[in-house]
Amino acid sequence: LEFNRNLLTGTIPTEVGLLTELNFFTMYSNRFSGTIPTQFGLLTALNSLELDSNRLEGTIPIEITSLTKLSHTLGLSGNDLTGTLPTELGRLRELSNLLLHNNRFVGTIPTQFGFLTSIAYDLDLDSNQLSGTIPSELGKLTKMSHLHLESN
């Protein structure tokens, strides 16, 4: 399901949870607002979830961490997401790209991100409000080509 680069507005309907056979859900570069529906956690066949460059707010729903078949991208960058980065994101061990830049996340980078050993392209956490040290566990991400931590 792709609705990229439009002027779509409103909230993402909770009925998205009924689309359980979807492999790709990409709605980046729109004007969606509100929170990320917890019902995304029901889409266990997803390979990619891309909601970048909208006007989404709130925290990352913990239910997203049940999407263990995500093998391409989890893209939530360019929104107004807040809170800490869930340690449970470390469960997404098949992920190739984790894009969380340009939000307002606070706190530290979870050591559990060291479990994301399939990251082959980007771990992008720049332009948030993260603090603390860079976990040594990120050294386990030997396939990763780009690590972005600037502007925190």
mmCIF file with all atom_site columns, N, CA, C and O in Angstrom, residues 87-104:
data_model
loop_
_atom_site.group_PDB
_atom_site.id
_atom_site.type_symbol
_atom_site.label_atom_id
_atom_site.label_alt_id
_atom_site.label_comp_id
_atom_site.label_asym_id
_atom_site.label_entity_id
_atom_site.label_seq_id
_atom_site.pdbx_PDB_ins_code
_atom_site.Cartn_x
_atom_site.Cartn_y
_atom_site.Cartn_z
_atom_site.occupancy
_atom_site.B_iso_or_equiv
_atom_site.pdbx_formal_charge
_atom_site.auth_seq_id
_atom_site.auth_comp_id
_atom_site.auth_asym_id
_atom_site.auth_atom_id
_atom_site.pdbx_PDB_model_num
ATOM 1  N N  . THR A 1 87  ? 13.372 0.400  23.980 1.00 0.00 ? 87  THR A N  1
ATOM 2  C CA . THR A 1 87  ? 14.394 -0.645 23.955 1.00 0.00 ? 87  THR A CA 1
ATOM 3  C C  . THR A 1 87  ? 13.929 -1.838 23.146 1.00 0.00 ? 87  THR A C  1
ATOM 4  O O  . THR A 1 87  ? 14.734 -2.539 22.529 1.00 0.00 ? 87  THR A O  1
ATOM 5  N N  . GLU A 1 88  ? 12.627 -2.044 23.096 1.00 0.00 ? 88  GLU A N  1
ATOM 6  C CA . GLU A 1 88  ? 12.048 -3.182 22.379 1.00 0.00 ? 88  GLU A CA 1
ATOM 7  C C  . GLU A 1 88  ? 12.269 -3.129 20.871 1.00 0.00 ? 88  GLU A C  1
ATOM 8  O O  . GLU A 1 88  ? 12.080 -4.127 20.185 1.00 0.00 ? 88  GLU A O  1
ATOM 9  N N  . LEU A 1 89  ? 12.678 -1.968 20.340 1.00 0.00 ? 89  LEU A N  1
ATOM 10 C CA . LEU A 1 89  ? 13.007 -1.907 18.909 1.00 0.00 ? 89  LEU A CA 1
ATOM 11 C C  . LEU A 1 89  ? 14.137 -2.873 18.575 1.00 0.00 ? 89  LEU A C  1
ATOM 12 O O  . LEU A 1 89  ? 14.279 -3.292 17.422 1.00 0.00 ? 89  LEU A O  1
ATOM 13 N N  . GLY A 1 90  ? 14.906 -3.267 19.568 1.00 0.00 ? 90  GLY A N  1
ATOM 14 C CA . GLY A 1 90  ? 15.958 -4.259 19.365 1.00 0.00 ? 90  GLY A CA 1
ATOM 15 C C  . GLY A 1 90  ? 15.439 -5.627 18.943 1.00 0.00 ? 90  GLY A C  1
ATOM 16 O O  . GLY A 1 90  ? 16.215 -6.478 18.498 1.00 0.00 ? 90  GLY A O  1
ATOM 17 N N  . ARG A 1 91  ? 14.126 -5.847 19.053 1.00 0.00 ? 91  ARG A N  1
ATOM 18 C CA . ARG A 1 91  ? 13.512 -7.112 18.603 1.00 0.00 ? 91  ARG A CA 1
ATOM 19 C C  . ARG A 1 91  ? 13.430 -7.214 17.082 1.00 0.00 ? 91  ARG A C  1
ATOM 20 O O  . ARG A 1 91  ? 13.203 -8.294 16.541 1.00 0.00 ? 91  ARG A O  1
ATOM 21 N N  . LEU A 1 92  ? 13.572 -6.089 16.387 1.00 0.00 ? 92  LEU A N  1
ATOM 22 C CA . LEU A 1 92  ? 13.393 -6.055 14.931 1.00 0.00 ? 92  LEU A CA 1
ATOM 23 C C  . LEU A 1 92  ? 14.693 -6.454 14.250 1.00 0.00 ? 92  LEU A C  1
ATOM 24 O O  . LEU A 1 92  ? 15.293 -5.699 13.495 1.00 0.00 ? 92  LEU A O  1
ATOM 25 N N  . ARG A 1 93  ? 15.113 -7.658 14.472 1.00 0.00 ? 93  ARG A N  1
ATOM 26 C CA . ARG A 1 93  ? 16.451 -8.125 14.106 1.00 0.00 ? 93  ARG A CA 1
ATOM 27 C C  . ARG A 1 93  ? 16.670 -8.337 12.620 1.00 0.00 ? 93  ARG A C  1
ATOM 28 O O  . ARG A 1 93  ? 17.798 -8.530 12.195 1.00 0.00 ? 93  ARG A O  1
ATOM 29 N N  . GLU A 1 94  ? 15.625 -8.297 11.805 1.00 0.00 ? 94  GLU A N  1
ATOM 30 C CA . GLU A 1 94  ? 15.767 -8.471 10.362 1.00 0.00 ? 94  GLU A CA 1
ATOM 31 C C  . GLU A 1 94  ? 15.853 -7.137 9.625  1.00 0.00 ? 94  GLU A C  1
ATOM 32 O O  . GLU A 1 94  ? 16.064 -7.100 8.414  1.00 0.00 ? 94  GLU A O  1
ATOM 33 N N  . LEU A 1 95  ? 15.706 -6.042 10.334 1.00 0.00 ? 95  LEU A N  1
ATOM 34 C CA . LEU A 1 95  ? 15.619 -4.709 9.755  1.00 0.00 ? 95  LEU A CA 1
ATOM 35 C C  . LEU A 1 95  ? 16.909 -4.292 9.054  1.00 0.00 ? 95  LEU A C  1
ATOM 36 O O  . LEU A 1 95  ? 18.002 -4.486 9.577  1.00 0.00 ? 95  LEU A O  1
ATOM 37 N N  . SER A 1 96  ? 16.773 -3.698 7.852  1.00 0.00 ? 96  SER A N  1
ATOM 38 C CA . SER A 1 96  ? 17.923 -3.173 7.113  1.00 0.00 ? 96  SER A CA 1
ATOM 39 C C  . SER A 1 96  ? 18.130 -1.684 7.336  1.00 0.00 ? 96  SER A C  1
ATOM 40 O O  . SER A 1 96  ? 19.242 -1.186 7.230  1.00 0.00 ? 96  SER A O  1
ATOM 41 N N  . ASN A 1 97  ? 17.052 -0.946 7.596  1.00 0.00 ? 97  ASN A N  1
ATOM 42 C CA . ASN A 1 97  ? 17.096 0.510  7.802  1.00 0.00 ? 97  ASN A CA 1
ATOM 43 C C  . ASN A 1 97  ? 16.214 0.888  8.978  1.00 0.00 ? 97  ASN A C  1
ATOM 44 O O  . ASN A 1 97  ? 15.042 0.496  9.014  1.00 0.00 ? 97  ASN A O  1
ATOM 45 N N  . LEU A 1 98  ? 16.758 1.689  9.875  1.00 0.00 ? 98  LEU A N  1
ATOM 46 C CA . LEU A 1 98  ? 15.967 2.261  10.964 1.00 0.00 ? 98  LEU A CA 1
ATOM 47 C C  . LEU A 1 98  ? 16.144 3.769  10.890 1.00 0.00 ? 98  LEU A C  1
ATOM 48 O O  . LEU A 1 98  ? 17.227 4.304  11.142 1.00 0.00 ? 98  LEU A O  1
ATOM 49 N N  . LEU A 1 99  ? 15.079 4.457  10.496 1.00 0.00 ? 99  LEU A N  1
ATOM 50 C CA . LEU A 1 99  ? 15.120 5.897  10.236 1.00 0.00 ? 99  LEU A CA 1
ATOM 51 C C  . LEU A 1 99  ? 14.236 6.626  11.237 1.00 0.00 ? 99  LEU A C  1
ATOM 52 O O  . LEU A 1 99  ? 13.017 6.622  11.121 1.00 0.00 ? 99  LEU A O  1
ATOM 53 N N  . LEU A 1 100 ? 14.876 7.255  12.220 1.00 0.00 ? 100 LEU A N  1
ATOM 54 C CA . LEU A 1 100 ? 14.142 7.944  13.281 1.00 0.00 ? 100 LEU A CA 1
ATOM 55 C C  . LEU A 1 100 ? 14.588 9.398  13.428 1.00 0.00 ? 100 LEU A C  1
ATOM 56 O O  . LEU A 1 100 ? 14.292 10.050 14.426 1.00 0.00 ? 100 LEU A O  1
ATOM 57 N N  . HIS A 1 101 ? 15.285 9.923  12.438 1.00 0.00 ? 101 HIS A N  1
ATOM 58 C CA . HIS A 1 101 ? 15.820 11.284 12.531 1.00 0.00 ? 101 HIS A CA 1
ATOM 59 C C  . HIS A 1 101 ? 14.731 12.353 12.428 1.00 0.00 ? 101 HIS A C  1
ATOM 60 O O  . HIS A 1 101 ? 13.611 12.083 12.016 1.00 0.00 ? 101 HIS A O  1
ATOM 61 N N  . ASN A 1 102 ? 15.106 13.566 12.831 1.00 0.00 ? 102 ASN A N  1
ATOM 62 C CA . ASN A 1 102 ? 14.222 14.742 12.759 1.00 0.00 ? 102 ASN A CA 1
ATOM 63 C C  . ASN A 1 102 ? 12.913 14.543 13.516 1.00 0.00 ? 102 ASN A C  1
ATOM 64 O O  . ASN A 1 102 ? 11.827 14.710 12.971 1.00 0.00 ? 102 ASN A O  1
ATOM 65 N N  . ASN A 1 103 ? 13.037 14.156 14.767 1.00 0.00 ? 103 ASN A N  1
ATOM 66 C CA . ASN A 1 103 ? 11.917 14.089 15.695 1.00 0.00 ? 103 ASN A CA 1
ATOM 67 C C  . ASN A 1 103 ? 12.354 14.794 16.974 1.00 0.00 ? 103 ASN A C  1
ATOM 68 O O  . ASN A 1 103 ? 13.276 15.618 16.943 1.00 0.00 ? 103 ASN A O  1
ATOM 69 N N  . ARG A 1 104 ? 11.726 14.474 18.077 1.00 0.00 ? 104 ARG A N  1
ATOM 70 C CA . ARG A 1 104 ? 12.103 15.075 19.359 1.00 0.00 ? 104 ARG A CA 1
ATOM 71 C C  . ARG A 1 104 ? 12.331 13.999 20.415 1.00 0.00 ? 104 ARG A C  1
ATOM 72 O O  . ARG A 1 104 ? 11.949 14.151 21.570 1.00 0.00 ? 104 ARG A O  1
#
